[in-house]
Coordinates of C-alpha atoms (C1' of nucleotides) in Angstrom, one line a residue:
Chain Y
M1 CA -87.3 9.7 6.6
G2 CA -86.1 6.9 8.7
R3 CA -84.3 4.0 7.4
S4 CA -82.4 1.3 9.2
P5 CA -79.0 0.8 7.6
C6 CA -79.0 -2.5 5.7
C7 CA -75.4 -3.1 6.8
D8 CA -76.5 -3.3 10.4
E9 CA -77.7 -6.8 9.7
N10 CA -75.6 -9.3 11.7
G11 CA -73.3 -11.7 9.9
L12 CA -72.9 -9.8 6.7
K13 CA -69.4 -9.4 5.5
K14 CA -67.8 -6.0 5.3
G15 CA -64.4 -4.7 4.1
P16 CA -62.4 -5.4 0.9
W17 CA -63.9 -7.6 -1.7
T18 CA -62.3 -10.9 -2.7
P19 CA -61.8 -11.9 -6.4
E20 CA -64.3 -14.7 -5.8
E21 CA -67.0 -12.2 -4.6
D22 CA -66.3 -9.9 -7.5
Q23 CA -66.7 -12.8 -9.9
K24 CA -70.1 -13.8 -8.3
L25 CA -71.4 -10.3 -8.5
V26 CA -70.3 -9.7 -12.1
K27 CA -71.6 -13.1 -13.2
Y28 CA -75.0 -12.5 -11.6
I29 CA -75.5 -9.0 -13.0
Q30 CA -74.4 -10.1 -16.5
N31 CA -77.0 -12.8 -16.4
H32 CA -79.9 -11.1 -14.6
G33 CA -79.2 -7.4 -14.3
H34 CA -78.9 -6.0 -10.8
G35 CA -82.7 -5.7 -10.2
S36 CA -83.4 -5.0 -6.6
W37 CA -80.0 -4.4 -4.9
R38 CA -81.5 -5.6 -1.6
A39 CA -82.5 -8.9 -3.0
L40 CA -79.3 -9.3 -5.1
P41 CA -76.8 -10.6 -2.5
R42 CA -79.1 -13.6 -1.6
L43 CA -79.8 -14.4 -5.2
A44 CA -76.1 -14.1 -6.2
G45 CA -74.9 -16.1 -3.2
L46 CA -73.1 -13.2 -1.6
N47 CA -72.8 -12.6 2.1
R48 CA -73.0 -8.9 1.7
C49 CA -75.6 -6.2 2.0
G50 CA -77.2 -4.8 -1.2
K51 CA -75.6 -1.4 -0.7
S52 CA -72.1 -2.9 -0.5
C53 CA -72.9 -4.8 -3.8
R54 CA -74.2 -1.6 -5.5
L55 CA -71.1 0.4 -4.5
R56 CA -68.7 -2.4 -5.6
W57 CA -70.5 -2.6 -9.0
T58 CA -70.9 1.2 -9.7
N59 CA -67.4 2.2 -8.4
Y60 CA -65.3 -0.7 -9.5
L61 CA -66.8 -3.6 -11.5
R62 CA -68.9 -1.8 -14.0
P63 CA -67.5 -2.7 -17.5
D64 CA -67.6 0.9 -18.8
I65 CA -65.3 2.2 -16.0
K66 CA -62.2 4.0 -17.3
R67 CA -59.3 3.4 -15.0
G68 CA -55.8 5.0 -14.8
K69 CA -54.5 8.5 -14.5
F70 CA -56.7 11.5 -15.3
S71 CA -55.7 13.3 -18.4
Q72 CA -54.9 17.0 -18.5
E73 CA -58.2 17.6 -20.3
E74 CA -60.1 15.6 -17.7
E75 CA -58.3 17.6 -14.9
Q76 CA -59.3 20.9 -16.6
T77 CA -62.9 19.7 -17.0
I78 CA -63.1 18.8 -13.3
L79 CA -61.7 22.2 -12.3
N80 CA -64.0 24.1 -14.6
L81 CA -67.1 22.1 -13.5
H82 CA -66.1 22.3 -9.8
S83 CA -65.9 26.1 -10.1
V84 CA -69.5 26.1 -11.2
L85 CA -71.1 23.2 -9.5
G86 CA -69.0 22.8 -6.3
N87 CA -68.9 19.4 -4.6
K88 CA -71.6 17.9 -6.9
W89 CA -69.5 14.9 -7.7
S90 CA -72.1 12.9 -9.6
A91 CA -73.0 16.0 -11.7
I92 CA -69.3 16.4 -12.5
A93 CA -68.9 12.7 -13.2
S94 CA -71.7 12.8 -15.7
H95 CA -69.5 15.0 -17.9
L96 CA -66.6 12.5 -17.7
P97 CA -67.5 9.3 -19.4
G98 CA -66.2 6.2 -17.6
R99 CA -65.2 8.1 -14.4
T100 CA -67.1 7.6 -11.2
D101 CA -68.2 10.3 -8.7
N102 CA -66.1 8.5 -6.1
E103 CA -63.0 8.5 -8.2
I104 CA -63.4 12.2 -9.1
K105 CA -64.0 13.0 -5.4
N106 CA -60.8 11.1 -4.4
F107 CA -58.8 12.8 -7.2
W108 CA -60.1 16.2 -6.1
N109 CA -59.3 15.6 -2.4
T110 CA -55.8 14.1 -3.0
H111 CA -54.6 16.2 -6.0
L112 CA -56.6 19.1 -7.3
K113 CA -57.5 20.7 -4.0
K114 CA -53.9 20.7 -2.9
K115 CA -52.8 22.0 -6.3
L116 CA -55.2 25.0 -6.1
I117 CA -54.1 25.7 -2.5
Q118 CA -50.4 25.7 -3.6
M119 CA -51.3 28.1 -6.4
G120 CA -52.9 30.5 -3.8
F121 CA -56.5 29.8 -4.8
D122 CA -59.3 28.9 -2.5
P123 CA -60.4 25.4 -3.5
M124 CA -64.0 26.1 -2.7
T125 CA -64.5 29.4 -4.4
H126 CA -61.7 29.1 -7.0
R127 CA -60.8 32.7 -6.2
P128 CA -57.4 33.8 -5.2
R129 CA -57.1 33.5 -1.4
T130 CA -57.2 36.9 0.1
D131 CA -54.8 36.3 3.0
I132 CA -51.3 37.1 1.8
F133 CA -49.8 34.3 3.9
S134 CA -51.8 31.7 2.0
S135 CA -49.7 32.6 -1.1
L136 CA -46.5 32.3 0.8
P137 CA -45.5 28.8 -0.3
H138 CA -46.0 29.7 -3.9
L139 CA -44.2 33.0 -3.6
L140 CA -41.3 31.4 -1.8
A141 CA -41.1 28.8 -4.5
L142 CA -41.2 31.5 -7.0
A143 CA -38.4 33.4 -5.4
N144 CA -36.4 30.2 -4.6
L145 CA -35.7 30.5 -0.9
K146 CA -32.4 28.6 -1.1
E147 CA -31.2 31.0 -3.8
I148 CA -31.9 33.9 -1.4
M149 CA -30.3 32.3 1.6
D150 CA -27.2 31.6 -0.4
H151 CA -26.9 34.9 -2.1
P152 CA -24.4 37.4 -0.7
C153 CA -26.8 40.3 -1.3
F154 CA -29.6 39.0 0.9
E155 CA -31.3 42.4 1.2
E156 CA -31.4 42.9 -2.6
Q157 CA -33.0 39.5 -2.9
A158 CA -35.5 40.4 -0.2
V159 CA -36.5 43.5 -2.1
R160 CA -36.9 41.4 -5.3
L161 CA -39.1 38.9 -3.4
Q162 CA -41.2 41.7 -2.1
A163 CA -41.7 43.1 -5.5
E164 CA -42.6 39.7 -6.9
A165 CA -45.0 39.3 -4.0
V166 CA -46.7 42.5 -4.9
Q167 CA -46.8 41.7 -8.6
M168 CA -48.1 38.2 -7.9
A169 CA -50.8 39.6 -5.6
R170 CA -51.8 42.1 -8.3
L171 CA -52.1 39.3 -10.9
Q172 CA -54.1 37.3 -8.5
Y173 CA -56.3 40.3 -7.9
L174 CA -56.7 40.8 -11.6
H175 CA -57.7 37.1 -11.8
L176 CA -60.2 37.6 -9.1
L177 CA -61.9 40.3 -11.1
F178 CA -62.4 37.9 -13.9
Q179 CA -63.8 35.2 -11.7
P180 CA -67.6 34.7 -11.4
P181 CA -69.2 35.3 -8.1
S182 CA -69.6 32.4 -5.7
S183 CA -72.8 30.4 -6.1
T184 CA -73.9 31.4 -2.6
S185 CA -74.3 35.0 -3.6
S186 CA -75.5 36.6 -6.7
N187 CA -74.0 39.8 -5.5
G188 CA -70.6 38.6 -4.4
P189 CA -67.2 40.1 -4.3
N190 CA -67.0 40.3 -8.0
N191 CA -69.3 43.2 -8.0
I192 CA -66.2 45.2 -7.5
T193 CA -67.9 48.5 -7.0
N194 CA -69.1 47.9 -3.4
N195 CA -68.9 44.3 -2.2
F196 CA -65.4 43.6 -0.9
T197 CA -65.3 41.3 2.0
T198 CA -63.4 42.2 5.2
A199 CA -60.7 39.8 4.2
D200 CA -60.5 41.4 0.7
M201 CA -60.2 44.8 2.3
D202 CA -57.4 43.6 4.6
T203 CA -55.5 42.3 1.6
I204 CA -56.1 45.5 -0.4
N205 CA -54.8 47.6 2.5
L206 CA -51.8 45.4 2.9
L207 CA -51.0 45.5 -0.7
N208 CA -51.5 49.2 -0.9
S209 CA -49.0 49.6 1.9
L210 CA -46.6 47.3 0.1
S211 CA -47.1 49.2 -3.2
G212 CA -46.5 52.4 -1.4
S213 CA -43.2 51.2 0.1
L214 CA -42.1 50.3 -3.4
G215 CA -43.1 53.7 -4.7
S216 CA -45.4 52.5 -7.4
A217 CA -48.8 53.8 -6.3
S218 CA -50.0 57.1 -5.1
T219 CA -52.1 57.3 -1.9
S220 CA -54.9 59.5 -0.7
A221 CA -56.9 59.2 2.4
N222 CA -60.0 60.5 0.6
Q223 CA -60.1 57.7 -1.9
H224 CA -61.9 54.4 -1.5
P225 CA -59.5 51.9 0.1
Q226 CA -59.5 49.7 -3.0
H227 CA -58.7 52.6 -5.3
N228 CA -55.0 52.5 -4.7
L229 CA -54.6 48.9 -5.6
L230 CA -56.8 49.2 -8.7
Q231 CA -54.9 52.4 -9.6
S232 CA -51.7 50.5 -9.2
V233 CA -53.0 47.7 -11.4
N234 CA -53.8 50.2 -14.0
D235 CA -50.5 52.0 -13.7
V236 CA -48.3 49.1 -13.6
S237 CA -47.2 47.1 -16.6
V238 CA -48.9 43.7 -16.3
P239 CA -47.1 41.3 -18.6
F240 CA -49.5 40.0 -21.2
S241 CA -48.0 36.5 -20.7
H242 CA -49.1 36.6 -17.1
L243 CA -52.8 37.2 -17.7
P244 CA -55.0 34.2 -17.0
D245 CA -57.2 32.5 -19.5
L246 CA -60.7 34.0 -19.3
Q247 CA -63.1 31.5 -17.9
V248 CA -66.7 32.2 -18.5
P249 CA -68.9 29.9 -16.5
C250 CA -72.5 30.3 -17.6
T251 CA -75.4 29.1 -15.5
T252 CA -79.1 29.1 -16.3
T253 CA -81.9 27.6 -14.2
T254 CA -81.6 24.3 -16.0
Q255 CA -78.0 23.9 -17.1
T256 CA -74.4 24.9 -16.7
S257 CA -71.8 25.5 -19.4
S258 CA -68.5 27.2 -19.7
L259 CA -66.3 28.7 -22.3
S260 CA -62.8 29.9 -22.1
I261 CA -60.5 31.9 -24.3
N262 CA -56.7 31.9 -24.0
K263 CA -54.1 34.3 -25.2
N264 CA -53.7 32.5 -28.4
N265 CA -57.4 33.3 -29.1
M266 CA -58.3 29.7 -28.8
V267 CA -61.9 29.4 -27.6
H268 CA -62.9 26.3 -25.9
E269 CA -66.6 25.5 -25.3
D270 CA -68.0 22.6 -23.3
Q271 CA -70.6 20.2 -24.5
E272 CA -73.7 22.2 -23.5
F273 CA -72.4 25.4 -25.0
S274 CA -74.5 25.4 -28.1
A275 CA -77.7 24.8 -26.2
L276 CA -76.8 27.4 -23.6
L277 CA -76.0 29.9 -26.3
F278 CA -79.5 29.4 -27.6
S279 CA -81.0 29.8 -24.2
Q280 CA -79.0 32.9 -23.5
S281 CA -80.8 34.7 -26.2
H282 CA -83.8 34.5 -23.9
E283 CA -82.0 35.2 -20.6
S284 CA -79.5 37.9 -21.4
S285 CA -81.0 40.3 -18.9
D286 CA -80.8 37.8 -16.0
P287 CA -79.7 40.0 -13.1
N288 CA -78.1 37.0 -11.4
S289 CA -75.8 36.4 -14.3
P290 CA -72.1 36.9 -13.3
W291 CA -71.7 39.2 -16.3
F292 CA -74.8 41.3 -15.8
P293 CA -73.8 45.0 -16.0
S294 CA -72.7 46.6 -12.8
P295 CA -73.9 50.0 -11.7
S296 CA -72.2 52.9 -13.5
P297 CA -68.8 53.7 -12.1
T298 CA -68.0 57.0 -10.6
S299 CA -64.7 58.8 -10.5
A300 CA -64.0 57.4 -7.1
T301 CA -65.0 53.8 -7.9
P302 CA -62.8 51.2 -9.6
P303 CA -63.3 50.1 -13.2
T304 CA -66.5 48.3 -13.9
R305 CA -67.1 45.3 -16.1
N306 CA -69.7 45.9 -18.7
G307 CA -71.7 43.8 -21.1
S308 CA -74.4 41.2 -20.6
I309 CA -73.6 37.5 -20.7
S310 CA -75.0 37.3 -24.2
N311 CA -72.7 39.9 -25.7
L312 CA -69.8 38.6 -23.7
I313 CA -70.3 35.2 -25.2
D314 CA -70.7 36.7 -28.6
A315 CA -67.4 38.6 -27.9
C316 CA -65.6 35.4 -26.9
S317 CA -66.9 33.6 -29.9
T318 CA -65.9 36.2 -32.4
S319 CA -63.1 38.3 -30.9
S320 CA -59.5 38.1 -29.8
Y321 CA -58.5 37.6 -26.2
G322 CA -57.4 41.2 -26.0
E323 CA -60.8 42.4 -27.3
V324 CA -62.6 40.3 -24.7
V325 CA -60.4 41.7 -21.9
A326 CA -61.2 45.2 -23.2
S327 CA -64.9 44.5 -23.4
V328 CA -65.0 43.1 -19.9
W329 CA -62.8 45.7 -18.3
P330 CA -62.6 48.8 -20.5
D331 CA -60.7 50.8 -18.0
L332 CA -57.8 48.3 -17.8
L333 CA -54.6 49.7 -19.2
L334 CA -51.9 47.3 -20.1
E335 CA -48.6 48.5 -21.3
D336 CA -47.7 45.4 -23.1
S337 CA -47.6 45.9 -26.9
L338 CA -48.7 42.3 -27.5
F339 CA -52.0 43.1 -25.8
H340 CA -52.5 46.3 -27.8
D341 CA -51.5 44.5 -31.0
Q342 CA -54.6 42.3 -30.5
L343 CA -57.0 45.3 -30.2
Chain U
dA1 C1' -32.6 -1.5 6.8
dA2 C1' -36.2 -0.1 9.7
dA3 C1' -39.3 3.1 11.6
dA4 C1' -42.2 7.0 10.8
dA5 C1' -44.8 9.9 8.0
dT6 C1' -47.5 10.7 4.2
dC7 C1' -50.3 9.4 0.3
dC8 C1' -54.0 7.2 -1.8
dC9 C1' -58.3 5.1 -2.7
dA10 C1' -61.8 1.4 -1.9
dA11 C1' -65.3 1.0 1.1
dC12 C1' -68.3 2.5 4.7
dC13 C1' -71.6 5.6 7.0
dG14 C1' -75.4 8.5 7.4
dC15 C1' -78.6 11.6 5.5
dG16 C1' -81.8 13.4 2.0
dT17 C1' -84.7 12.1 -1.9
dT18 C1' -87.5 9.0 -4.5
dT19 C1' -90.5 5.2 -5.1
dG20 C1' -94.1 2.1 -4.2
dC21 C1' -97.7 0.3 -1.5
Chain T
dT1 C1' -101.7 10.9 2.1
dG2 C1' -98.4 8.7 5.0
dC3 C1' -95.0 5.5 5.8
dA4 C1' -91.1 2.5 5.1
dA5 C1' -88.0 0.6 1.8
dA6 C1' -84.8 1.6 -1.7
dC7 C1' -81.7 4.5 -3.8
dG8 C1' -78.2 8.0 -4.5
dC9 C1' -75.0 11.2 -2.9
dG10 C1' -71.3 13.4 -0.3
dG11 C1' -68.3 13.1 3.7
dT12 C1' -65.2 10.2 6.2
dT13 C1' -62.3 6.4 7.4
dG14 C1' -59.1 2.4 7.5
dG15 C1' -55.3 0.4 6.0
dG16 C1' -52.1 -0.8 2.3
dA17 C1' -48.5 1.4 -0.6
dT18 C1' -45.1 4.6 -1.0
dT19 C1' -41.8 8.0 0.4
dT20 C1' -39.0 10.2 3.8
dT21 C1' -36.0 10.2 7.7

DNA sequence: AAAAATCCCAACCGCGTTTGC
DNA sequence: TGCAAACGCGGTTGGGATTTT
């Protein structure tokens, strides 16, 4: 569909708005409503195109706009929704009263995206990045590079850093297993029985070699490549305090929702959760659901999540964090007594 | 104190969709 | 039904503000 840009018209002002222009626009819309944006500039006495007026109004002058810093709750909402919706800024904005899509987009590009990258997560998929070097800034910060450089026993510190890197990678991997598949594939990397990407496999092999060098995992050429890492995750003591909150994005054909449960057993549901819970009773066998049962595991395959989305939601609503972890990943063994106390 | 680098966000651009004739 | 205008959205940019060197 062709359309000549309205701003191509000669003589129309562009660039920052002056207070006088703002005043004219606000006064006109208060008295008459915006009506046709194309006609508005002439009627309001503004030398601007309609599109410029619309943007100025919707992104800045509208009286219900909430300005100032984003709260922690708003930040978490954006992260949760972005993990489900992607760059659908207007859809995300509809869940944050008073915030504009433009403001959320800017906040994402200038803060949240960088934050996720620094934490070692891919900002588009919200999954841990699978190249080990992407986690380096975080790992170096974790190990405090200056402390290492200054320490007389540099080698000892290097070993500690390496151990922390392996532990961090394991935790990220664990987190990966709890993430929903990306929206571009209903059969994505989370189907952990058979759909690792090449990058995932590279990481797994690298981590297995690191694990081997630290003497914490057995190796066997006959096993599936991912088995060693998973075995080492099962073998190793993963501190309960390091487990992530369980995020459960739920998507139907008509709506999205999410629910999370943290280690204090606090369940947080978003606004559409009740409606979704109702709809799930009719869609629990949806094969595209991120929590649809995977094929039965064999002795050579890693642990498999079980449970349909409906019983997972039920579990989250009525169970402890530990019980939910156990229901999602029954083969996971954690040596932390706090975890087992919850079961 | 000044220059350079980086951050931040309002505004613009262009494309896809919707609407109305 | 087809076309053009209008609208809405997401990506990008320009330049002022802030921080670093």
